[in-house]
Coordinates of C-alpha atoms and ligand atoms in Angstrom, one line a residue:
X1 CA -32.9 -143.7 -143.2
X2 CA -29.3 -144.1 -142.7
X3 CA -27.5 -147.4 -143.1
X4 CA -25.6 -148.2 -140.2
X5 CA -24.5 -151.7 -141.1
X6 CA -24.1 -151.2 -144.8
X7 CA -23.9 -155.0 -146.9
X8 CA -21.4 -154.3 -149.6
X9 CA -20.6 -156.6 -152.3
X10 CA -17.0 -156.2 -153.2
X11 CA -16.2 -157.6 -157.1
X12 CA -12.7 -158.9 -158.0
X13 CA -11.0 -161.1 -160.0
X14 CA -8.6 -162.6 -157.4
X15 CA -8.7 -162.9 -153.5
X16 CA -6.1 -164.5 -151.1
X17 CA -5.9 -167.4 -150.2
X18 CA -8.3 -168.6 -152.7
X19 CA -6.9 -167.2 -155.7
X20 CA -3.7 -164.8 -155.4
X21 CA -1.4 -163.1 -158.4
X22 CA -1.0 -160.2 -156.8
X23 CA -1.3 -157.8 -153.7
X24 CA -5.4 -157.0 -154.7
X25 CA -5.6 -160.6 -153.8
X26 CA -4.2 -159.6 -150.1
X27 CA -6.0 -156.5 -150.0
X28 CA -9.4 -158.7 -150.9
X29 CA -8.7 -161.3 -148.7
X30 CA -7.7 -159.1 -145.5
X31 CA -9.9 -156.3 -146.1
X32 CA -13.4 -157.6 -145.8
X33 CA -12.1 -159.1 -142.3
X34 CA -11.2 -156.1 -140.5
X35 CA -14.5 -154.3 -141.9
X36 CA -16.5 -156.7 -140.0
X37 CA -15.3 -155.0 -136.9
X38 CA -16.6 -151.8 -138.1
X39 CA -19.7 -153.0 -138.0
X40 CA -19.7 -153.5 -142.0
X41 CA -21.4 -156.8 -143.8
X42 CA -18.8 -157.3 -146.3
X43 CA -18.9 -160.5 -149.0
X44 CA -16.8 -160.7 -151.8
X45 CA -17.8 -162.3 -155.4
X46 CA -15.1 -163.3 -157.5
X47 CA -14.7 -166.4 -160.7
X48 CA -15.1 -169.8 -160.2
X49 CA -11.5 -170.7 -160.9
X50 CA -10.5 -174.7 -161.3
X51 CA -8.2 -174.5 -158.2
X52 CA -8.6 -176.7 -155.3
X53 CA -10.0 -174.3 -152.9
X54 CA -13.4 -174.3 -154.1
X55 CA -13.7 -178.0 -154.3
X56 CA -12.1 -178.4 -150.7
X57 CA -14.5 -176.3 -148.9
X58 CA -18.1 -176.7 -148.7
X59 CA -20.6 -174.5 -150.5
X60 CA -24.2 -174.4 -151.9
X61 CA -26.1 -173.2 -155.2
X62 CA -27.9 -170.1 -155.1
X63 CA -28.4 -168.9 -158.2
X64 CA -28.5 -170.8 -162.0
X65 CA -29.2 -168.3 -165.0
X66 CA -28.1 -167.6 -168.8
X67 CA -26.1 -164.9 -170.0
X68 CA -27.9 -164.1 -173.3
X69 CA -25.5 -163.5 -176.2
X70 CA -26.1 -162.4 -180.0
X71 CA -25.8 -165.9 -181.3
X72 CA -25.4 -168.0 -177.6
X73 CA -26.2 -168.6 -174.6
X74 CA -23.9 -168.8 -171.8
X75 CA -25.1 -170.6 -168.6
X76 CA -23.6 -170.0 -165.2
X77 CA -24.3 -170.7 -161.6
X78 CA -23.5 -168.3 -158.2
X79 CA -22.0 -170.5 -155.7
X80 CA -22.1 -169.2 -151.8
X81 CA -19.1 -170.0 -149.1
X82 CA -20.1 -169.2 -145.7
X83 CA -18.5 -166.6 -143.6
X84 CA -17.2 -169.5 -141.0
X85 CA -14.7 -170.2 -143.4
X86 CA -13.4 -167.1 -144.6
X87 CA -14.1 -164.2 -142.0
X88 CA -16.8 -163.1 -144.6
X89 CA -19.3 -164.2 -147.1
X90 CA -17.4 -165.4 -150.8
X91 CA -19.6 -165.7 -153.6
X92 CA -18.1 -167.9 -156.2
X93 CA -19.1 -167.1 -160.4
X94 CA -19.0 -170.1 -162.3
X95 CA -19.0 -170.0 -165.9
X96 CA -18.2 -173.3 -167.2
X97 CA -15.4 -173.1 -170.2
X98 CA -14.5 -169.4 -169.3
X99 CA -13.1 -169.0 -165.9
X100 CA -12.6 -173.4 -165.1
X101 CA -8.9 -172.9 -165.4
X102 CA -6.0 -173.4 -163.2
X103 CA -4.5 -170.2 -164.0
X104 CA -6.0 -166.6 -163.1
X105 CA -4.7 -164.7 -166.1
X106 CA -2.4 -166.1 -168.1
X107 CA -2.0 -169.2 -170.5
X108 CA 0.6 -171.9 -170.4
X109 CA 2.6 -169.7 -172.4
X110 CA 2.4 -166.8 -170.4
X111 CA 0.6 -165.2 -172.6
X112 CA -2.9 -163.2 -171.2
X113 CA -6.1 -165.5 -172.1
X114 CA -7.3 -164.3 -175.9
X115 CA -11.1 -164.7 -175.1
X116 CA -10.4 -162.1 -172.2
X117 CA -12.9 -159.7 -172.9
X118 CA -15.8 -162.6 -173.1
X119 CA -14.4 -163.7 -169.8
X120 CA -14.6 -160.0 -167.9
X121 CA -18.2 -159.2 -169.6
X122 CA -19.6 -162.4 -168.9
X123 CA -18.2 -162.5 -165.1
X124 CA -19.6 -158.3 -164.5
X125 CA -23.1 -159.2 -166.6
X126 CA -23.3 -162.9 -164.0
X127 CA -22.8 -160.6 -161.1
X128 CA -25.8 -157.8 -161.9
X129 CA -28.1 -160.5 -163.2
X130 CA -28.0 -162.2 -160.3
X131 CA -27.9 -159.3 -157.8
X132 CA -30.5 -157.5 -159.7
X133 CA -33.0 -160.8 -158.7
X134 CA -32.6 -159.8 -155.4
X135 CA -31.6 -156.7 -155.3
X136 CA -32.1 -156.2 -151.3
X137 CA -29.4 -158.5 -150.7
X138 CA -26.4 -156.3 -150.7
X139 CA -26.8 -152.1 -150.0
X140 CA -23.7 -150.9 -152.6
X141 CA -21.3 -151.7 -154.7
X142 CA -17.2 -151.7 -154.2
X143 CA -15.2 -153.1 -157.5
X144 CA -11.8 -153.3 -157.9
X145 CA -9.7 -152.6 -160.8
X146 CA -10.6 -152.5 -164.1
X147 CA -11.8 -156.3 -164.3
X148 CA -15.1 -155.1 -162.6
X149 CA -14.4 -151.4 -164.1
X150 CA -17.5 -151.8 -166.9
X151 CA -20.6 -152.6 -163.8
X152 CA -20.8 -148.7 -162.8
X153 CA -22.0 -147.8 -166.3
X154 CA -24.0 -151.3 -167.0
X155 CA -25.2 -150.7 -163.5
X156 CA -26.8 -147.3 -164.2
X157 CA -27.6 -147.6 -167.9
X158 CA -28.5 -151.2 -168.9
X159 CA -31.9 -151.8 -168.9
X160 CA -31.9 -155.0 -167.5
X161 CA -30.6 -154.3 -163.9
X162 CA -33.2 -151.3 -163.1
X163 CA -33.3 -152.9 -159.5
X164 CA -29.5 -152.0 -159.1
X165 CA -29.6 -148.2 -161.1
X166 CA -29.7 -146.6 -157.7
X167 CA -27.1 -148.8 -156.0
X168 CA -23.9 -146.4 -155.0
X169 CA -20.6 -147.5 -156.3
X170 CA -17.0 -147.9 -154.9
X171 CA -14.1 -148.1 -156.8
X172 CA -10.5 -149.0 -155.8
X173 CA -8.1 -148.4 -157.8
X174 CA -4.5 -151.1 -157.3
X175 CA -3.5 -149.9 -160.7
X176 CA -4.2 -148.0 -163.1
X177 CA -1.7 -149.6 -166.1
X178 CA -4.0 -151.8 -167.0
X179 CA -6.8 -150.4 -168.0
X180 CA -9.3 -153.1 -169.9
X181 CA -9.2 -151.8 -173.2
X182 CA -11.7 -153.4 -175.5
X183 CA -12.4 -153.1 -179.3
X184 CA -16.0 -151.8 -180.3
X185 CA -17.0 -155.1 -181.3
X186 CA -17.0 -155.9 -177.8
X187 CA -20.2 -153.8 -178.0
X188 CA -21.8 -156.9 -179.0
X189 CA -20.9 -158.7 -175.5
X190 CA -22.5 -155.9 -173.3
X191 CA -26.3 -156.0 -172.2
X192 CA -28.4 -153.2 -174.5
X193 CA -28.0 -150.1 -172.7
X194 CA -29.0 -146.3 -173.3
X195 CA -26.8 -145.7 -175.9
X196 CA -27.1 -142.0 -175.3
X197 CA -24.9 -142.8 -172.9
X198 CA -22.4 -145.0 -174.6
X199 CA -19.6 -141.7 -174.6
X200 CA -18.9 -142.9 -170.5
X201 CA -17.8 -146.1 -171.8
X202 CA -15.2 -144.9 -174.2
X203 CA -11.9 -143.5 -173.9
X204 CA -9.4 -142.6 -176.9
X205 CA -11.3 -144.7 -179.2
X206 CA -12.2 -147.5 -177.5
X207 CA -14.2 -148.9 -174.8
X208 CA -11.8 -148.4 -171.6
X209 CA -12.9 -150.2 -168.6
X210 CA -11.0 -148.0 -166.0
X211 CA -11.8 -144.7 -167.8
X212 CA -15.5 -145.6 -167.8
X213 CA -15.6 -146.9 -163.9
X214 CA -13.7 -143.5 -162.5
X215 CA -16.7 -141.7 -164.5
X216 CA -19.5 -143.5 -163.1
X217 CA -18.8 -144.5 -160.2
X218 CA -19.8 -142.2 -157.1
X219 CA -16.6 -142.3 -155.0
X220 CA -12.9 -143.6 -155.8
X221 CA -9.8 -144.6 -154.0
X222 CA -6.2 -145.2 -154.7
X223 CA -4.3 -147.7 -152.3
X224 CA -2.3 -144.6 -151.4
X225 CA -2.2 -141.1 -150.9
X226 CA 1.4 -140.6 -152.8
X227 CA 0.0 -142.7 -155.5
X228 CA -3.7 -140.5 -155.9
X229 CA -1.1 -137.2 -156.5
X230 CA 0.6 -139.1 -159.2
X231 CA -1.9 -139.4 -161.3
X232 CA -3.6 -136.5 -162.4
X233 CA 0.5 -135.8 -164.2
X234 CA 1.0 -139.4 -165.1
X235 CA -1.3 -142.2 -166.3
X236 CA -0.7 -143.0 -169.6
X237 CA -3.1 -141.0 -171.4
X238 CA -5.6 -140.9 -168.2
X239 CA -4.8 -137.7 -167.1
X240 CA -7.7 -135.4 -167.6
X241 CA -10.0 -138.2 -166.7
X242 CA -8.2 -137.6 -163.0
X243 CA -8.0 -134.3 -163.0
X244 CA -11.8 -134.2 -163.7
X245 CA -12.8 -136.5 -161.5
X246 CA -10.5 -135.6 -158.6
X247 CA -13.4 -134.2 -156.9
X248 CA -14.6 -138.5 -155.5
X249 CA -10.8 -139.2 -155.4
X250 CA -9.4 -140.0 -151.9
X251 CA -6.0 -142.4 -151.0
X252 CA -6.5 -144.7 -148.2
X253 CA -3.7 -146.8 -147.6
X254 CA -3.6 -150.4 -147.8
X255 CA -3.3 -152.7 -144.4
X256 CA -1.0 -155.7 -143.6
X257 CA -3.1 -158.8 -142.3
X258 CA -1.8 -159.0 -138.6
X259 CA -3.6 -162.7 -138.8
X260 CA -1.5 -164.0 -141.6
X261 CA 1.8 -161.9 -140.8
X262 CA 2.9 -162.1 -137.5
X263 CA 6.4 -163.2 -137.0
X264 CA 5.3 -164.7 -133.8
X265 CA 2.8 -167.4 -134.8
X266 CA 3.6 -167.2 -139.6
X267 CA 2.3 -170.6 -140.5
X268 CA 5.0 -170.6 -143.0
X269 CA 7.9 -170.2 -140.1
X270 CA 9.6 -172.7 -138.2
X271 CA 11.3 -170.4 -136.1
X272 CA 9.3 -167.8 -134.5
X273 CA 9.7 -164.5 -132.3
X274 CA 9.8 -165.0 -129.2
X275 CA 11.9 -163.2 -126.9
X276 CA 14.9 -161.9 -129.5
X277 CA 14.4 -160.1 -132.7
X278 CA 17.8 -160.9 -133.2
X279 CA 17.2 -164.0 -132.5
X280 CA 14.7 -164.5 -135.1
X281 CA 16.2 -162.7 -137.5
X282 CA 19.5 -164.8 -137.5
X283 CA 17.5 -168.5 -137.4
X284 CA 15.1 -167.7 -140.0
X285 CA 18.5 -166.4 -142.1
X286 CA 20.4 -169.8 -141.3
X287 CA 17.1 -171.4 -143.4
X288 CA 18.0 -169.4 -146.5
X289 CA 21.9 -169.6 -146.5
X290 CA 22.1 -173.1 -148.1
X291 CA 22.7 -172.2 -151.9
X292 CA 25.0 -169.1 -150.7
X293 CA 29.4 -169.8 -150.0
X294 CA 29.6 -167.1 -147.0
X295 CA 26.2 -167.0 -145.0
X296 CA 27.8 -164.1 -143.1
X297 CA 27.5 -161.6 -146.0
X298 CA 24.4 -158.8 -145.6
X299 CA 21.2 -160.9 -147.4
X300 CA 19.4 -158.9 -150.0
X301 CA 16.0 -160.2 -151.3
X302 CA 13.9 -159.3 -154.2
X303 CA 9.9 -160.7 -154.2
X304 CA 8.0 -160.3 -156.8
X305 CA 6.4 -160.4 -160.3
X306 CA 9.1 -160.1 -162.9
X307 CA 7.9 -156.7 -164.7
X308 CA 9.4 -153.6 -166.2
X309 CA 6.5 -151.6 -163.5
X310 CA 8.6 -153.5 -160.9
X311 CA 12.2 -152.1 -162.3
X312 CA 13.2 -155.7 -162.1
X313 CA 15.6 -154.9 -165.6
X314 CA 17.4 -152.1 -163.5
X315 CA 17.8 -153.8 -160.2
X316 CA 19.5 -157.1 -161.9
X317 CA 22.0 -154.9 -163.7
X318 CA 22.8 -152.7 -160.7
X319 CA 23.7 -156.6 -158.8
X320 CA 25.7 -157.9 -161.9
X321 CA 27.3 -154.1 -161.3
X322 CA 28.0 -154.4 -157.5
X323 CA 29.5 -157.7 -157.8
X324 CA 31.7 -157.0 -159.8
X325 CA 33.7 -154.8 -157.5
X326 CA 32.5 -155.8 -155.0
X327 CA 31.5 -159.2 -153.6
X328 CA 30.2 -158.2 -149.9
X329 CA 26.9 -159.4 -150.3
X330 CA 24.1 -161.9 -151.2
X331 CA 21.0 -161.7 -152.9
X332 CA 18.5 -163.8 -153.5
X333 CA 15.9 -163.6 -155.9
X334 CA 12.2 -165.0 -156.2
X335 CA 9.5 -164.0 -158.9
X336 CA 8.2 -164.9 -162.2
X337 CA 6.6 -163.0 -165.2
X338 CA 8.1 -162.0 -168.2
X339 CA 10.3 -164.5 -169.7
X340 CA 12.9 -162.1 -170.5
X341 CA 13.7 -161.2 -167.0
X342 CA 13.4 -164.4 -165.7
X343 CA 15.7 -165.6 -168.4
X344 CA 18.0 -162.4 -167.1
X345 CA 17.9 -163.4 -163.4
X346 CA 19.0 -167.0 -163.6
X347 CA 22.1 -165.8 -166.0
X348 CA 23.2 -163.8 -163.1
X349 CA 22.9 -166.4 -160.8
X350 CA 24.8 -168.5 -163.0
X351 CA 27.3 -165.8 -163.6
X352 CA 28.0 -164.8 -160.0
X353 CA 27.0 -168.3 -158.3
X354 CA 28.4 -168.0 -154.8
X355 CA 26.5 -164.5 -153.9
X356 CA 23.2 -165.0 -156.2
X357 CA 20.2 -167.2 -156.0
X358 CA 17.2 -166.9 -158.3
X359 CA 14.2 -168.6 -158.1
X360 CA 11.7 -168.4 -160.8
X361 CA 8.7 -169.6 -159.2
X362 CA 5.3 -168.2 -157.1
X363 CA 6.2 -169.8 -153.7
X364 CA 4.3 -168.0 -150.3
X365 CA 5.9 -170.3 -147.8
X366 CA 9.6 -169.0 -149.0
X367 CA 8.8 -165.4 -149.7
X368 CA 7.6 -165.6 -146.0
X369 CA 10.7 -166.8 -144.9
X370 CA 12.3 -164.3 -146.4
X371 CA 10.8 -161.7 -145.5
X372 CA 12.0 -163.0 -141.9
X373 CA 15.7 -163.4 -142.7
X374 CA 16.8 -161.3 -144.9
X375 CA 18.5 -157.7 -143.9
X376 CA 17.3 -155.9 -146.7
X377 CA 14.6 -155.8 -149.2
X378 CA 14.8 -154.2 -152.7
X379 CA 11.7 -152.7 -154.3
X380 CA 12.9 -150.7 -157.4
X381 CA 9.7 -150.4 -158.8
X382 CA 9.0 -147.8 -161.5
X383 CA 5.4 -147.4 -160.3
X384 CA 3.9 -148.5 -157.2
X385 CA 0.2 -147.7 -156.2
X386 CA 1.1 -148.8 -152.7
X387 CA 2.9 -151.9 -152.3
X388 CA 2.5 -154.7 -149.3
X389 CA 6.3 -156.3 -149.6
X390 CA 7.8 -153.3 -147.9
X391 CA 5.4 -153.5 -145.2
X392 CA 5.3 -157.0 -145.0
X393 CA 9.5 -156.6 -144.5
X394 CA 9.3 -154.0 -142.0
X395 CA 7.0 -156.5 -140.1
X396 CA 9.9 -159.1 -139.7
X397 CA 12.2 -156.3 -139.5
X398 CA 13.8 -156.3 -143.2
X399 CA 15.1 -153.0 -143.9
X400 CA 13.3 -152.2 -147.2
X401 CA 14.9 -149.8 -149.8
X402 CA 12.6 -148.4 -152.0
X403 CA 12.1 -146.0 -155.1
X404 CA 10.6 -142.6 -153.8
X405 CA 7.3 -143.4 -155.9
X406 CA 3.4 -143.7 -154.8
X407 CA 2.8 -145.7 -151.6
X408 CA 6.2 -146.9 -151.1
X409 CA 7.0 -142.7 -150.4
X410 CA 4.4 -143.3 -147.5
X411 CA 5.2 -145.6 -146.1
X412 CA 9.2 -145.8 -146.2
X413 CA 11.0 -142.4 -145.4
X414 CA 14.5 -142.3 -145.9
X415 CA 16.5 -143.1 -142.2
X416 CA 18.4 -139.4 -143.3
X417 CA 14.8 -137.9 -142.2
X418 CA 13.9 -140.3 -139.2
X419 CA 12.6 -142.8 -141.6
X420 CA 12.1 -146.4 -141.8
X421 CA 14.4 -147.5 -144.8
X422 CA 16.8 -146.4 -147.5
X423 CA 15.2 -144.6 -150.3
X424 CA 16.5 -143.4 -153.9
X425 CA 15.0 -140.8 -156.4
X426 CA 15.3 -142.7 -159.9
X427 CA 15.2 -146.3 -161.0
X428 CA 19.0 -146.2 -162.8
X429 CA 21.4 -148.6 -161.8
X430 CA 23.7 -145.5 -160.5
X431 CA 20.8 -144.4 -158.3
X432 CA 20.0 -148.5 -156.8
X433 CA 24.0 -149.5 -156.7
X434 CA 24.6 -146.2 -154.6
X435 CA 21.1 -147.2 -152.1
X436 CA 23.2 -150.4 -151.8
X437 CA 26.4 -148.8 -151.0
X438 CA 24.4 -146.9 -148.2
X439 CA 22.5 -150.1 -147.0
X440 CA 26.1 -151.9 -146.6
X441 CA 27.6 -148.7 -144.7
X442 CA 24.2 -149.0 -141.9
X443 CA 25.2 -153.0 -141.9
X444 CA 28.5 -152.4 -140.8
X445 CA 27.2 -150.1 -137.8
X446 CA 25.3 -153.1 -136.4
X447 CA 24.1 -151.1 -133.3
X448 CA 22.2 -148.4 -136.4
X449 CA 20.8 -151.6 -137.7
X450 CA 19.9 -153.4 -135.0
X451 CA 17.8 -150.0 -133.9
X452 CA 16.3 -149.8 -137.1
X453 CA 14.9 -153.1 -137.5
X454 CA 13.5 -152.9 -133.7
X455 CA 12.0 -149.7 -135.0
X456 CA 10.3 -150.9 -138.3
X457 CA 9.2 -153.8 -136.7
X458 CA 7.1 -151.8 -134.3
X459 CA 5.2 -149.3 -136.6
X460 CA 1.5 -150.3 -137.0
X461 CA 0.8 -151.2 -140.3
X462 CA -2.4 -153.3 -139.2
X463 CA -5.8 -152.6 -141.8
X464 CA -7.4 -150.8 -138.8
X465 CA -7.5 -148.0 -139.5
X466 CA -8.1 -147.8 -143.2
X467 CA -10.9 -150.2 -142.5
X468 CA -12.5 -147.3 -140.5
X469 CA -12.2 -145.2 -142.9
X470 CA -13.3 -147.4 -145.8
X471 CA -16.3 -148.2 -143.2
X472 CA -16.7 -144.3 -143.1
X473 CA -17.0 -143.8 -147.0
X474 CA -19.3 -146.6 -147.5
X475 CA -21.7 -144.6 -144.6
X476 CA -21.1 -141.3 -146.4
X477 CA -22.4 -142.9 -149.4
X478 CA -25.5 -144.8 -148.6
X479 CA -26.4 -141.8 -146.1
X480 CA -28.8 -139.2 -147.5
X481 CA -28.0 -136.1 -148.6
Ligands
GLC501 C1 -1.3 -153.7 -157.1 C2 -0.3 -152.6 -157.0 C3 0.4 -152.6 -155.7 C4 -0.7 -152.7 -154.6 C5 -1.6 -153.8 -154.8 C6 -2.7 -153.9 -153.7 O1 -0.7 -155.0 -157.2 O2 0.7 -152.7 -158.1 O3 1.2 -151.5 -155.5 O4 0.0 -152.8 -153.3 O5 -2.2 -153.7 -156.0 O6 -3.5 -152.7 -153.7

């Protein structure tokens, strides 16, 4: 019988605006809500984090069990948010003393948590003990990243989830750097399985959690197309795993969440469009020109984790560059991360004070105004699997410049080709000081500019139609062959 409103359970570690580090979190958060309107029954399950949003909404047990270890026990208890609040059904993991932290991730120091690989078996094993109780409840699987990479295989070869063996699995794929990479000791964490079977776990001598999810799972995405040519030539060592699997390998590109970005009613905004994109651009700008000594310059933003992925190293020493010839423009900075850059942002905003601000710091509200009054966006990243700033920027018609890499190829074309932004072919300061050069020449022709942002402002970047076609592949799936 075909399914025709499939009930998917998505897994992830993070999901906006209950837990956010990154754009899976927005892709988790908006997602599920536009697949309801493909007639899809979509919850999510994620860790009980200790962050206010699961104490301030209300929620009920379900579920109490033990995770059985070689020398403990580890209890935990499946906590259920209904759809009202949401748009979909969240199911909240909590395992007291591994996830009942403030921070996602990372430690006080910055430093990733050590106990990590306890934290990601213990979360997948919660998930399939539970589900495989009642395993009627949801029709198939969709995990994201390598975090829930390790349930395919436990799915199909651990004895204890037999109810869940003939379950059909999604993966999505945000990024394949990080890959989960555990030690064989870890062996002792994971539920006894067929250990004829134990090869799909490993890759290059140890047990990867990516490289074992793109085997067993049944069908794959990346969060865009550019991204899913990449990297069957470059993944760090993942190659021949994608060229083998590229058979259940499709790139659907990510959405924007029309609900939370729309420069006409942005929670985060106190001016709004109404009438005048000009308008709005030139108010929302005002808001960000305090720390700057000529608010008439051209604005240029940077948003974002502080990472070598993100070219952040490159981009700051193109600005230092720039401003020393020439002083014809402000940027300001926001992110966090590595230490070392952040260290390396605030010396050049201490260096060239009247034309750069940098904010170390996760702030939505500000990165939302931003977006709105800024005139250009840099995105120098080395990688990108698809990337929501540009698309959040061309929303509130920021003119986004971009390296010529995975999803940010998509979905910015260089203007010289009738495209939406300025595009450059390698992340060297040479190649980012000479995009800015270009993005101060279109400044200058303000009728160019002014048609530009009216143009990038209308594209439709809305989750539609990915939704559909995620819809689609979830059908395909559960439908018999
Ligand atoms: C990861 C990727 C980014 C992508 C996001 C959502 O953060 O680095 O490119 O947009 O996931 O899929």
């Amino acid at each position: 019988m075909t399914q025709t409103t499939p009930r998917i359970l998505m897994a992830c570690s993070e999901c906006y605006p209950v837990a956010k580090v990154g754009g899976m979190a927005d892709v988790v958060g908006a997602l599920p809500k536009y697949l309801t309107r493909c007639g899809v029954i979509p919850s999510v399950v994620m860790p009980r984090y200790d962050l206010p949003w699961f104490y301030d909404h209300e929620h009920e047990l379900i579920h109490e069990g033990y995770l059985q270890y070689p020398h403990t026990v580890h209890p935990f208890r499946v906590i259920r948010y209904a759809p009202e609040i949401l748009g979909f059904e969240l199911i909240a993991i909590d395992l007291p003393g591994l996830f009942d932290r403030p921070s996602v991730y990372l430690d006080s120091n910055g430093e990733g948590y050590r106990d990590e690989p306890l934290r990601n078996i213990s979360f997948q094993r919660a998930i399939l003990q539970w589900w495989n109780s009642e395993p009627d409840r949801y029709d198939l699987l969709h995990s994201h990243d390598h975090m829930t990479g390790l349930m395919p295989f436990l799915m199909r070869h651990a004895y204890a989830y037999k109810g869940l063996s003939a379950k059909s699995v999604f993966f999505t794929i945000h990024n394949a750097l990080h890959r989960g990479r555990l030690s064989w000791s870890a062996m002792s964490l994971l539920p006894h399985f067929d250990t004829w079977q134990s090869g799909l776990l490993e890759w290059d001598d140890a047990i990867d959690s990516l490289a074992s999810a793109l085997r067993c799972s049944d069908k794959i995405n990346t969060v865009s197309p550019g991204y899913l040519e990449e990297l069957p030539a470059t993944s760090q060592g993942l190659e021949w795993i994608f060229q083998h699997e590229s058979h259940k390998m499709i790139g659907l590109l990510n959405g924007v969440d029309y609900e939370v970005w729309d420069p006409a009613s942005d929670k985060y905004l106190a001016y709004h469009m109404k009438k005048s994109l000009e308008q709005f651009k030139k108010k929302n700008k005002e808001a960000l020109m305090e720390s700057f000594e000529n608010p008439d310059l051209p604005l240029f933003i940077f948003i974002g984790r502080f990472a070598h992925q993100k070219g952040v190293d490159v981009m700051l020493r193109s600005i230092h560059e720039h401003l020393l010839v020439r002083q014809d423009a402000n940027f300001l900075i926001l992110g966090s991360g590595d230490k070392d850059l952040e260290y390396q942002a605030q010396n050049l905003a201490h260096t060239h004070g009247a034309h750069v601000s940098a904010l170390v710091d996760y702030n939505e509200e500000l990165s939302h105004i931003m977006y709105a009054g800024a005139d250009f966006l840099l995105m120098p990243s080395r990688v990108e699997p698809c990337g929501l700033n540009q698309m959040f920027s061309m929303r509130y018609g920021t003119v986004p410049i971009v390296h010529h890499t995975g999803g940010l190829k998509d979905t910015v074309p260089d203007i010289s080709v009738g495209g939406n932004g300025i595009s450059f072919t390698s992340v060297t300061t040479g190649d980012i000081m000479h995009a800015m050069h270009r993005a101060l020449e279109l400044y200058r022709d303000q009728p160019a500019m002014k048609s530009l942002r009216k143009k990038i402002t209308s594209i439709n970047l809305s989750w539609d139609a990915s939704a559909e076609a995620y819809a689609e592949e979830y059908r395909l799936l559960l439908s018999p062959t």
